[in-house]
PDB file of C-alpha atoms and ligand atoms in Angstrom:
ATOM      1  CA  MET A  18     -18.955 -12.454  12.355  1.00  0.00           C
ATOM      2  CA  THR A  19     -18.157 -14.786   8.968  1.00  0.00           C
ATOM      3  CA  GLU A  20     -15.281 -12.932   7.384  1.00  0.00           C
ATOM      4  CA  ALA A  21     -13.650 -14.087   3.867  1.00  0.00           C
ATOM      5  CA  ALA A  22     -10.025 -16.518   3.462  1.00  0.00           C
ATOM      6  CA  GLY A  23      -7.278 -14.575   4.796  1.00  0.00           C
ATOM      7  CA  LYS A  24      -9.015 -12.779   7.101  1.00  0.00           C
ATOM      8  CA  VAL A  25      -9.472 -12.823  10.742  1.00  0.00           C
ATOM      9  CA  SER A  26     -12.453 -15.133  12.295  1.00  0.00           C
ATOM     10  CA  PHE A  27     -14.040 -14.028  15.317  1.00  0.00           C
ATOM     11  CA  GLU A  28     -17.117 -17.023  14.462  1.00  0.00           C
ATOM     12  CA  ASP A  29     -16.414 -19.632  17.430  1.00  0.00           C
ATOM     13  CA  ARG A  30     -14.773 -16.732  19.439  1.00  0.00           C
ATOM     14  CA  THR A  31     -16.292 -17.045  23.032  1.00  0.00           C
ATOM     15  CA  TYR A  32     -16.100 -15.019  26.351  1.00  0.00           C
ATOM     16  CA  ASP A  33     -16.633 -16.494  29.433  1.00  0.00           C
ATOM     17  CA  ARG A  34     -14.242 -14.418  31.830  1.00  0.00           C
ATOM     18  CA  PHE A  35     -16.549 -11.968  31.162  1.00  0.00           C
ATOM     19  CA  GLU A  36     -20.031 -10.637  30.520  1.00  0.00           C
ATOM     20  CA  LEU A  37     -19.825  -9.154  27.099  1.00  0.00           C
ATOM     21  CA  ASN A  38     -23.171  -6.921  25.780  1.00  0.00           C
ATOM     22  CA  PRO A  39     -23.346  -5.803  22.245  1.00  0.00           C
ATOM     23  CA  ILE A  40     -24.679  -2.874  21.971  1.00  0.00           C
ATOM     24  CA  ALA A  41     -25.464  -2.498  17.825  1.00  0.00           C
ATOM     25  CA  GLY A  42     -25.347  -4.608  14.984  1.00  0.00           C
ATOM     26  CA  ALA A  43     -22.450  -2.659  13.466  1.00  0.00           C
ATOM     27  CA  LEU A  44     -20.046  -2.699  16.689  1.00  0.00           C
ATOM     28  CA  GLY A  45     -19.173  -1.707  19.534  1.00  0.00           C
ATOM     29  CA  ALA A  46     -19.802  -3.648  22.977  1.00  0.00           C
ATOM     30  CA  GLU A  47     -20.184  -3.422  27.157  1.00  0.00           C
ATOM     31  CA  ILE A  48     -17.762  -5.521  29.041  1.00  0.00           C
ATOM     32  CA  VAL A  49     -19.211  -5.922  32.906  1.00  0.00           C
ATOM     33  CA  GLY A  50     -17.269  -7.865  34.892  1.00  0.00           C
ATOM     34  CA  VAL A  51     -13.764  -7.801  35.050  1.00  0.00           C
ATOM     35  CA  ASP A  52     -11.170  -4.720  37.024  1.00  0.00           C
ATOM     36  CA  VAL A  53      -8.497  -4.147  34.855  1.00  0.00           C
ATOM     37  CA  ASN A  54      -5.981  -3.478  37.686  1.00  0.00           C
ATOM     38  CA  ASN A  55      -5.960  -7.216  38.501  1.00  0.00           C
ATOM     39  CA  LEU A  56      -6.356  -8.621  34.888  1.00  0.00           C
ATOM     40  CA  ASP A  57      -4.281 -12.467  34.045  1.00  0.00           C
ATOM     41  CA  ASP A  58      -2.913 -13.338  30.570  1.00  0.00           C
ATOM     42  CA  GLU A  59      -5.888 -14.727  29.425  1.00  0.00           C
ATOM     43  CA  THR A  60      -8.349 -12.406  30.272  1.00  0.00           C
ATOM     44  CA  PHE A  61      -6.170  -9.625  29.126  1.00  0.00           C
ATOM     45  CA  ASP A  62      -5.842 -11.987  25.405  1.00  0.00           C
ATOM     46  CA  ASP A  63      -9.897 -12.885  25.650  1.00  0.00           C
ATOM     47  CA  LEU A  64     -10.161  -8.459  25.867  1.00  0.00           C
ATOM     48  CA  TYR A  65      -8.057  -8.484  23.134  1.00  0.00           C
ATOM     49  CA  ALA A  66      -9.490 -10.658  21.079  1.00  0.00           C
ATOM     50  CA  ALA A  67     -12.918  -8.521  22.311  1.00  0.00           C
ATOM     51  CA  TRP A  68     -11.811  -5.626  21.102  1.00  0.00           C
ATOM     52  CA  LEU A  69     -10.649  -6.490  17.571  1.00  0.00           C
ATOM     53  CA  GLN A  70     -13.988  -7.887  17.403  1.00  0.00           C
ATOM     54  CA  TYR A  71     -16.065  -5.062  18.377  1.00  0.00           C
ATOM     55  CA  GLN A  72     -13.853  -2.136  17.193  1.00  0.00           C
ATOM     56  CA  VAL A  73     -15.346  -0.041  20.458  1.00  0.00           C
ATOM     57  CA  LEU A  74     -15.788  -1.294  24.408  1.00  0.00           C
ATOM     58  CA  ALA A  75     -16.791   0.172  27.293  1.00  0.00           C
ATOM     59  CA  ILE A  76     -15.785  -1.717  30.317  1.00  0.00           C
ATOM     60  CA  ARG A  77     -17.911  -0.062  33.084  1.00  0.00           C
ATOM     61  CA  ASP A  78     -17.328   0.440  37.587  1.00  0.00           C
ATOM     62  CA  GLN A  79     -13.261   0.642  36.814  1.00  0.00           C
ATOM     63  CA  LYS A  80     -11.196   2.687  39.578  1.00  0.00           C
ATOM     64  CA  LEU A  81      -8.128   4.005  37.428  1.00  0.00           C
ATOM     65  CA  THR A  82      -5.168   6.600  38.896  1.00  0.00           C
ATOM     66  CA  PRO A  83      -3.496   8.285  35.570  1.00  0.00           C
ATOM     67  CA  GLU A  84      -0.228   5.392  36.579  1.00  0.00           C
ATOM     68  CA  GLN A  85      -2.909   2.608  36.340  1.00  0.00           C
ATOM     69  CA  GLN A  86      -4.656   4.001  33.214  1.00  0.00           C
ATOM     70  CA  LYS A  87      -1.110   4.347  31.595  1.00  0.00           C
ATOM     71  CA  GLU A  88      -0.533   0.319  33.248  1.00  0.00           C
ATOM     72  CA  PHE A  89      -3.662  -0.632  31.340  1.00  0.00           C
ATOM     73  CA  GLY A  90      -2.659   1.363  28.401  1.00  0.00           C
ATOM     74  CA  ARG A  91       1.052  -0.438  27.964  1.00  0.00           C
ATOM     75  CA  ARG A  92      -0.990  -4.006  27.170  1.00  0.00           C
ATOM     76  CA  PHE A  93      -1.585  -2.619  23.909  1.00  0.00           C
ATOM     77  CA  GLY A  94       0.852  -0.959  23.417  1.00  0.00           C
ATOM     78  CA  GLU A  95       3.517   1.784  23.224  1.00  0.00           C
ATOM     79  CA  LEU A  96       2.346   5.432  24.859  1.00  0.00           C
ATOM     80  CA  GLN A  97       1.664   7.784  22.062  1.00  0.00           C
ATOM     81  CA  PRO A  98       1.914  11.667  23.918  1.00  0.00           C
ATOM     82  CA  HIS A  99      -0.353  14.208  21.873  1.00  0.00           C
ATOM     83  CA  VAL A 100       1.286  16.287  19.895  1.00  0.00           C
ATOM     84  CA  PHE A 101      -1.209  19.662  20.289  1.00  0.00           C
ATOM     85  CA  ASN A 102      -3.147  18.653  23.257  1.00  0.00           C
ATOM     86  CA  LYS A 103      -1.131  20.077  26.874  1.00  0.00           C
ATOM     87  CA  SER A 104      -1.119  17.011  28.841  1.00  0.00           C
ATOM     88  CA  ILE A 105      -1.557  16.928  32.654  1.00  0.00           C
ATOM     89  CA  GLU A 106       0.995  17.443  35.263  1.00  0.00           C
ATOM     90  CA  GLY A 107       3.322  14.744  35.585  1.00  0.00           C
ATOM     91  CA  HIS A 108       1.805  12.297  33.165  1.00  0.00           C
ATOM     92  CA  PRO A 109       3.068  13.720  29.284  1.00  0.00           C
ATOM     93  CA  GLU A 110       1.077  10.605  27.501  1.00  0.00           C
ATOM     94  CA  ILE A 111      -2.645  11.385  29.710  1.00  0.00           C
ATOM     95  CA  THR A 112      -5.066  14.647  28.466  1.00  0.00           C
ATOM     96  CA  GLU A 113      -7.903  16.014  29.817  1.00  0.00           C
ATOM     97  CA  ILE A 114     -10.690  17.009  27.878  1.00  0.00           C
ATOM     98  CA  LEU A 115     -12.999  19.141  30.329  1.00  0.00           C
ATOM     99  CA  LYS A 116     -16.033  20.692  29.213  1.00  0.00           C
ATOM    100  CA  THR A 117     -17.244  23.089  32.140  1.00  0.00           C
ATOM    101  CA  GLU A 118     -20.511  23.984  32.967  1.00  0.00           C
ATOM    102  CA  ASN A 119     -19.918  27.403  31.987  1.00  0.00           C
ATOM    103  CA  GLU A 120     -18.727  26.402  27.940  1.00  0.00           C
ATOM    104  CA  THR A 121     -20.578  25.577  25.124  1.00  0.00           C
ATOM    105  CA  LEU A 122     -17.938  24.242  22.808  1.00  0.00           C
ATOM    106  CA  ASN A 123     -16.873  20.899  23.061  1.00  0.00           C
ATOM    107  CA  ASN A 124     -13.945  18.723  21.226  1.00  0.00           C
ATOM    108  CA  GLY A 125     -14.349  15.843  18.857  1.00  0.00           C
ATOM    109  CA  GLY A 126     -17.945  17.041  18.217  1.00  0.00           C
ATOM    110  CA  ARG A 127     -17.092  15.853  14.371  1.00  0.00           C
ATOM    111  CA  TRP A 128     -16.748  12.207  12.867  1.00  0.00           C
ATOM    112  CA  HIS A 129     -13.377  11.510  12.876  1.00  0.00           C
ATOM    113  CA  THR A 130     -10.271   9.174  13.904  1.00  0.00           C
ATOM    114  CA  ASP A 131      -8.045   9.958  16.267  1.00  0.00           C
ATOM    115  CA  GLN A 132      -4.141  11.245  15.360  1.00  0.00           C
ATOM    116  CA  GLN A 133      -4.781  10.664  11.482  1.00  0.00           C
ATOM    117  CA  TYR A 134      -2.587  13.674  10.552  1.00  0.00           C
ATOM    118  CA  ARG A 135       0.366  12.062  11.734  1.00  0.00           C
ATOM    119  CA  PRO A 136       2.855   9.269  10.006  1.00  0.00           C
ATOM    120  CA  GLU A 137       2.025   6.405  11.964  1.00  0.00           C
ATOM    121  CA  PRO A 138      -2.101   7.612  13.831  1.00  0.00           C
ATOM    122  CA  ALA A 139      -3.163   5.993  17.072  1.00  0.00           C
ATOM    123  CA  LYS A 140      -3.982   2.488  16.900  1.00  0.00           C
ATOM    124  CA  MET A 141      -6.060   3.066  20.172  1.00  0.00           C
ATOM    125  CA  THR A 142      -7.384   5.775  22.311  1.00  0.00           C
ATOM    126  CA  MET A 143      -8.880   5.166  25.721  1.00  0.00           C
ATOM    127  CA  LEU A 144     -10.390   7.142  28.065  1.00  0.00           C
ATOM    128  CA  TYR A 145     -11.561   7.576  30.962  1.00  0.00           C
ATOM    129  CA  ALA A 146     -14.989   8.980  32.835  1.00  0.00           C
ATOM    130  CA  HIS A 147     -13.863  11.464  35.715  1.00  0.00           C
ATOM    131  CA  GLU A 148     -17.055  13.393  35.686  1.00  0.00           C
ATOM    132  CA  MET A 149     -20.536  12.941  33.331  1.00  0.00           C
ATOM    133  CA  PRO A 150     -23.191  14.877  33.064  1.00  0.00           C
ATOM    134  CA  PRO A 151     -26.135  13.718  34.435  1.00  0.00           C
ATOM    135  CA  HIS A 152     -28.145  12.562  31.244  1.00  0.00           C
ATOM    136  CA  GLY A 153     -26.470  13.488  27.618  1.00  0.00           C
ATOM    137  CA  GLY A 154     -22.458  13.552  26.364  1.00  0.00           C
ATOM    138  CA  ASP A 155     -22.399   9.894  24.752  1.00  0.00           C
ATOM    139  CA  THR A 156     -19.949   9.031  22.366  1.00  0.00           C
ATOM    140  CA  SER A 157     -21.074   7.620  19.236  1.00  0.00           C
ATOM    141  CA  PHE A 158     -18.858   5.255  16.981  1.00  0.00           C
ATOM    142  CA  SER A 159     -19.031   4.579  13.231  1.00  0.00           C
ATOM    143  CA  SER A 160     -17.624   1.250  11.256  1.00  0.00           C
ATOM    144  CA  THR A 161     -15.009   2.048   8.799  1.00  0.00           C
ATOM    145  CA  TYR A 162     -15.083  -1.799   7.619  1.00  0.00           C
ATOM    146  CA  ARG A 163     -19.286  -0.845   7.522  1.00  0.00           C
ATOM    147  CA  GLY A 164     -18.329   2.140   5.697  1.00  0.00           C
ATOM    148  CA  TYR A 165     -16.222   0.346   2.729  1.00  0.00           C
ATOM    149  CA  GLU A 166     -18.440  -3.047   2.622  1.00  0.00           C
ATOM    150  CA  THR A 167     -21.397  -1.177   1.674  1.00  0.00           C
ATOM    151  CA  LEU A 168     -19.673   0.736  -0.964  1.00  0.00           C
ATOM    152  CA  SER A 169     -20.252   0.162  -4.582  1.00  0.00           C
ATOM    153  CA  ASP A 170     -17.407  -1.800  -6.783  1.00  0.00           C
ATOM    154  CA  GLY A 171     -17.287   0.978  -9.456  1.00  0.00           C
ATOM    155  CA  MET A 172     -16.940   3.441  -5.730  1.00  0.00           C
ATOM    156  CA  LYS A 173     -13.889   0.648  -4.653  1.00  0.00           C
ATOM    157  CA  GLU A 174     -12.627   0.449  -8.204  1.00  0.00           C
ATOM    158  CA  THR A 175     -12.427   4.518  -8.194  1.00  0.00           C
ATOM    159  CA  LEU A 176     -10.966   5.373  -4.646  1.00  0.00           C
ATOM    160  CA  ALA A 177      -8.252   1.907  -4.923  1.00  0.00           C
ATOM    161  CA  GLY A 178      -4.944   3.384  -5.202  1.00  0.00           C
ATOM    162  CA  LEU A 179      -6.320   6.739  -4.235  1.00  0.00           C
ATOM    163  CA  LYS A 180      -4.485   8.506  -1.052  1.00  0.00           C
ATOM    164  CA  GLY A 181      -6.084  11.375   1.577  1.00  0.00           C
ATOM    165  CA  ILE A 182      -4.355  14.622   2.982  1.00  0.00           C
ATOM    166  CA  ASN A 183      -5.000  14.402   6.742  1.00  0.00           C
ATOM    167  CA  ASN A 184      -4.271  17.936   8.406  1.00  0.00           C
ATOM    168  CA  GLY A 185      -4.553  17.924  12.165  1.00  0.00           C
ATOM    169  CA  ASP A 186      -4.569  21.943  12.308  1.00  0.00           C
ATOM    170  CA  SER A 187      -7.056  22.575   8.758  1.00  0.00           C
ATOM    171  CA  LYS A 188      -9.222  26.013   8.914  1.00  0.00           C
ATOM    172  CA  ASN A 189     -11.648  23.207   8.420  1.00  0.00           C
ATOM    173  CA  HIS A 190     -12.596  23.156  12.053  1.00  0.00           C
ATOM    174  CA  PRO A 191     -16.299  23.942  12.297  1.00  0.00           C
ATOM    175  CA  SER A 192     -15.015  27.565  14.303  1.00  0.00           C
ATOM    176  CA  GLY A 193     -12.980  28.524  10.847  1.00  0.00           C
ATOM    177  CA  LEU A 194      -9.804  28.810  13.495  1.00  0.00           C
ATOM    178  CA  THR A 195      -6.700  27.172  13.345  1.00  0.00           C
ATOM    179  CA  ARG A 196      -5.528  25.364  17.002  1.00  0.00           C
ATOM    180  CA  MET A 197      -3.730  28.407  18.537  1.00  0.00           C
ATOM    181  CA  GLU A 198      -6.054  30.905  16.820  1.00  0.00           C
ATOM    182  CA  ARG A 199      -8.837  29.403  18.539  1.00  0.00           C
ATOM    183  CA  GLN A 200      -6.085  29.331  21.676  1.00  0.00           C
ATOM    184  CA  LYS A 201      -5.833  33.058  21.589  1.00  0.00           C
ATOM    185  CA  ALA A 202     -10.162  33.636  20.823  1.00  0.00           C
ATOM    186  CA  GLY A 203     -10.982  31.713  23.960  1.00  0.00           C
ATOM    187  CA  VAL A 204     -12.152  28.639  21.705  1.00  0.00           C
ATOM    188  CA  GLY A 205     -12.201  25.454  22.873  1.00  0.00           C
ATOM    189  CA  THR A 206     -11.810  23.276  25.610  1.00  0.00           C
ATOM    190  CA  ILE A 207      -8.445  21.564  25.481  1.00  0.00           C
ATOM    191  CA  PRO A 208      -4.897  23.573  25.988  1.00  0.00           C
ATOM    192  CA  GLN A 209      -2.765  23.771  23.170  1.00  0.00           C
ATOM    193  CA  ILE A 210       0.437  23.237  22.904  1.00  0.00           C
ATOM    194  CA  ASP A 211       3.442  23.618  19.848  1.00  0.00           C
ATOM    195  CA  PRO A 212       3.522  20.664  18.239  1.00  0.00           C
ATOM    196  CA  GLY A 213       7.315  21.574  17.295  1.00  0.00           C
ATOM    197  CA  ASP A 214       8.791  19.523  14.399  1.00  0.00           C
ATOM    198  CA  ALA A 215       6.310  16.907  14.877  1.00  0.00           C
ATOM    199  CA  VAL A 216       4.527  15.417  11.710  1.00  0.00           C
ATOM    200  CA  THR A 217       1.131  16.687  11.159  1.00  0.00           C
ATOM    201  CA  ILE A 218      -0.398  16.318   7.835  1.00  0.00           C
ATOM    202  CA  SER A 219       0.113  13.750   6.221  1.00  0.00           C
ATOM    203  CA  GLU A 220      -1.150  11.197   3.235  1.00  0.00           C
ATOM    204  CA  HIS A 221      -2.500   7.567   3.797  1.00  0.00           C
ATOM    205  CA  PRO A 222      -4.502   5.576   1.556  1.00  0.00           C
ATOM    206  CA  ILE A 223      -8.255   6.083   1.632  1.00  0.00           C
ATOM    207  CA  ILE A 224      -8.955   2.365   1.391  1.00  0.00           C
ATOM    208  CA  ARG A 225      -6.950   1.752   4.275  1.00  0.00           C
ATOM    209  CA  THR A 226      -6.362  -2.044   5.651  1.00  0.00           C
ATOM    210  CA  HIS A 227      -6.556  -3.537   8.938  1.00  0.00           C
ATOM    211  CA  PRO A 228      -3.185  -5.078   9.590  1.00  0.00           C
ATOM    212  CA  GLU A 229      -4.259  -7.062  12.288  1.00  0.00           C
ATOM    213  CA  THR A 230      -7.834  -8.065  11.167  1.00  0.00           C
ATOM    214  CA  GLY A 231      -6.656  -7.664   7.338  1.00  0.00           C
ATOM    215  CA  ARG A 232      -9.923  -6.416   6.813  1.00  0.00           C
ATOM    216  CA  LYS A 233     -10.508  -3.187   4.262  1.00  0.00           C
ATOM    217  CA  VAL A 234     -11.909   0.016   5.568  1.00  0.00           C
ATOM    218  CA  LEU A 235     -13.121   3.629   4.747  1.00  0.00           C
ATOM    219  CA  TYR A 236     -10.332   5.408   5.918  1.00  0.00           C
ATOM    220  CA  VAL A 237     -11.850   9.417   5.249  1.00  0.00           C
ATOM    221  CA  GLY A 238     -12.434  11.789   8.424  1.00  0.00           C
ATOM    222  CA  SER A 239     -13.291  15.082   8.992  1.00  0.00           C
ATOM    223  CA  HIS A 240      -8.859  14.994   9.390  1.00  0.00           C
ATOM    224  CA  THR A 241      -8.995  14.360   5.654  1.00  0.00           C
ATOM    225  CA  GLU A 242      -8.968  17.730   3.417  1.00  0.00           C
ATOM    226  CA  ARG A 243      -7.716  16.584   0.029  1.00  0.00           C
ATOM    227  CA  ILE A 244      -7.375  13.994  -2.028  1.00  0.00           C
ATOM    228  CA  ALA A 245      -3.576  13.186  -3.323  1.00  0.00           C
ATOM    229  CA  GLY A 246      -3.609  14.916  -6.736  1.00  0.00           C
ATOM    230  CA  TRP A 247      -7.021  16.375  -7.227  1.00  0.00           C
ATOM    231  CA  THR A 248      -7.807  20.242  -7.113  1.00  0.00           C
ATOM    232  CA  LYS A 249      -9.785  21.093  -3.428  1.00  0.00           C
ATOM    233  CA  ASP A 250     -12.853  21.264  -5.162  1.00  0.00           C
ATOM    234  CA  GLU A 251     -12.846  18.157  -7.038  1.00  0.00           C
ATOM    235  CA  SER A 252     -11.503  16.161  -3.681  1.00  0.00           C
ATOM    236  CA  ALA A 253     -14.668  18.076  -1.771  1.00  0.00           C
ATOM    237  CA  ALA A 254     -17.456  16.360  -3.325  1.00  0.00           C
ATOM    238  CA  LEU A 255     -16.145  12.977  -3.704  1.00  0.00           C
ATOM    239  CA  LEU A 256     -14.676  13.489   0.275  1.00  0.00           C
ATOM    240  CA  ASP A 257     -18.008  15.126   1.651  1.00  0.00           C
ATOM    241  CA  TYR A 258     -20.130  12.718   0.123  1.00  0.00           C
ATOM    242  CA  LEU A 259     -17.632   9.752   2.012  1.00  0.00           C
ATOM    243  CA  LYS A 260     -17.815  11.657   4.616  1.00  0.00           C
ATOM    244  CA  ILE A 261     -21.434  11.123   4.907  1.00  0.00           C
ATOM    245  CA  HIS A 262     -21.321   7.905   3.728  1.00  0.00           C
ATOM    246  CA  ASN A 263     -19.175   6.593   6.923  1.00  0.00           C
ATOM    247  CA  GLY A 264     -21.236   8.063   9.467  1.00  0.00           C
ATOM    248  CA  GLN A 265     -24.840   6.911   8.541  1.00  0.00           C
ATOM    249  CA  LEU A 266     -26.599   5.923  11.568  1.00  0.00           C
ATOM    250  CA  HIS A 267     -26.824   2.030  10.299  1.00  0.00           C
ATOM    251  CA  HIS A 268     -23.032   2.052  10.758  1.00  0.00           C
ATOM    252  CA  THR A 269     -22.453   3.259  14.507  1.00  0.00           C
ATOM    253  CA  CYS A 270     -23.047   2.648  17.927  1.00  0.00           C
ATOM    254  CA  ARG A 271     -23.764   4.809  20.806  1.00  0.00           C
ATOM    255  CA  ILE A 272     -22.297   4.635  23.811  1.00  0.00           C
ATOM    256  CA  LYS A 273     -24.029   5.918  27.283  1.00  0.00           C
ATOM    257  CA  TRP A 274     -20.644   6.329  29.595  1.00  0.00           C
ATOM    258  CA  GLU A 275     -20.837   6.775  33.716  1.00  0.00           C
ATOM    259  CA  VAL A 276     -18.470   7.731  36.079  1.00  0.00           C
ATOM    260  CA  GLY A 277     -15.897   4.992  36.433  1.00  0.00           C
ATOM    261  CA  THR A 278     -16.162   3.731  32.132  1.00  0.00           C
ATOM    262  CA  ILE A 279     -13.220   2.596  30.564  1.00  0.00           C
ATOM    263  CA  THR A 280     -13.786   3.167  26.635  1.00  0.00           C
ATOM    264  CA  MET A 281     -11.336   2.043  24.172  1.00  0.00           C
ATOM    265  CA  TRP A 282     -11.638   2.274  20.096  1.00  0.00           C
ATOM    266  CA  ASP A 283      -9.843   1.428  17.108  1.00  0.00           C
ATOM    267  CA  ASN A 284      -9.089   4.045  15.638  1.00  0.00           C
ATOM    268  CA  ARG A 285      -8.232   2.128  12.120  1.00  0.00           C
ATOM    269  CA  CYS A 286     -11.457   0.991  12.158  1.00  0.00           C
ATOM    270  CA  CYS A 287     -13.835   3.021  13.628  1.00  0.00           C
ATOM    271  CA  LEU A 288     -14.862   6.797  13.730  1.00  0.00           C
ATOM    272  CA  HIS A 289     -16.013   8.644  16.810  1.00  0.00           C
ATOM    273  CA  PHE A 290     -18.548  11.795  17.332  1.00  0.00           C
ATOM    274  CA  ALA A 291     -18.675  13.330  20.659  1.00  0.00           C
ATOM    275  CA  LEU A 292     -21.384  14.976  21.304  1.00  0.00           C
ATOM    276  CA  ASN A 293     -23.046  18.416  22.295  1.00  0.00           C
ATOM    277  CA  ASP A 294     -25.859  17.676  24.336  1.00  0.00           C
ATOM    278  CA  TYR A 295     -25.193  18.983  27.909  1.00  0.00           C
ATOM    279  CA  HIS A 296     -24.603  22.559  28.269  1.00  0.00           C
ATOM    280  CA  GLY A 297     -24.930  23.786  32.032  1.00  0.00           C
ATOM    281  CA  TYR A 298     -22.754  20.584  33.372  1.00  0.00           C
ATOM    282  CA  ARG A 299     -19.461  19.419  33.549  1.00  0.00           C
ATOM    283  CA  ARG A 300     -17.830  16.574  31.789  1.00  0.00           C
ATOM    284  CA  ARG A 301     -14.679  15.121  32.391  1.00  0.00           C
ATOM    285  CA  VAL A 302     -12.381  12.351  31.355  1.00  0.00           C
ATOM    286  CA  HIS A 303      -8.932  11.429  30.506  1.00  0.00           C
ATOM    287  CA  LYS A 304      -7.374  10.769  26.886  1.00  0.00           C
ATOM    288  CA  LEU A 305      -4.993   8.322  25.604  1.00  0.00           C
ATOM    289  CA  LEU A 306      -3.299   7.220  22.937  1.00  0.00           C
ATOM    290  CA  ILE A 307      -1.628   3.703  22.092  1.00  0.00           C
ATOM    291  CA  LYS A 308       0.856   4.154  18.872  1.00  0.00           C
ATOM    292  CA  GLY A 309      -0.157   2.458  15.538  1.00  0.00           C
ATOM    293  CA  ASP A 310       1.500   1.624  12.373  1.00  0.00           C
ATOM    294  CA  VAL A 311       1.912   3.283   8.617  1.00  0.00           C
ATOM    295  CA  PRO A 312      -1.236   3.093   7.409  1.00  0.00           C
ATOM    296  CA  PHE A 313      -1.697   0.574   3.965  1.00  0.00           C
TER     297      PHE A 313
HETATM  298 FE1  FE2 B  23     -11.156  12.061  19.067  1.00  0.00          FE
END
């Protein structure tokens, strides 16, 4: 990977402490041959570098209790409890995403970046697969580095300095309902809690700079509902285009899960989309968020 001066370069980085298999041109790699419960510091440093380089890693064949998942997560930063999703018993930092064989709606089935509506959105999301359907239920990822880099110079200039208003509980959800309305109507798969005083609408730059790599991203996803200072209609015209642009297939990879897979992605430079193509089967994962910084 070659970058301009002043940015992190991965050009000479090699990984010999585990097997790394890139899965697409834009982003994504599979990791084989590590046990995240027994990682020495050197192997962890390599894993962290690979995560920054590939943006999303699928680590195969892991065995994790909730406590072990949290322990591994803490090596990447401070754990951040979800403000809307109810956590599992005894572990306020872990939420369970379950779709049963009787449900048809899934969670996260559109292009988004986690917690974009928070003042300090999640740096990383880490999912651990407990149950998977025999086929289907993949997660797609899209590189927002690519989203930015493939815009014209004119569009980059137009977007420079603009801020997006990101709402964690808008009626823009495909159901047209807020989270609590969805819960009351029995629509949706994760029990919701009242966020209390937590801020759930936040303004962030539409062109964001990754704090560790220095690269720019097109920071627009399904939570982005307005451009600050623009009308709803004006915003929709541009945001609809940018959302489609960000999710173009050339910018994506797709993770095929197995029970025991950990997938962890960098919310600062990619979007994700949970495919809903496995009706009649159960799918259950445990989700953990690592706190990030104020976007700039
Ligand atoms: Fe998500």
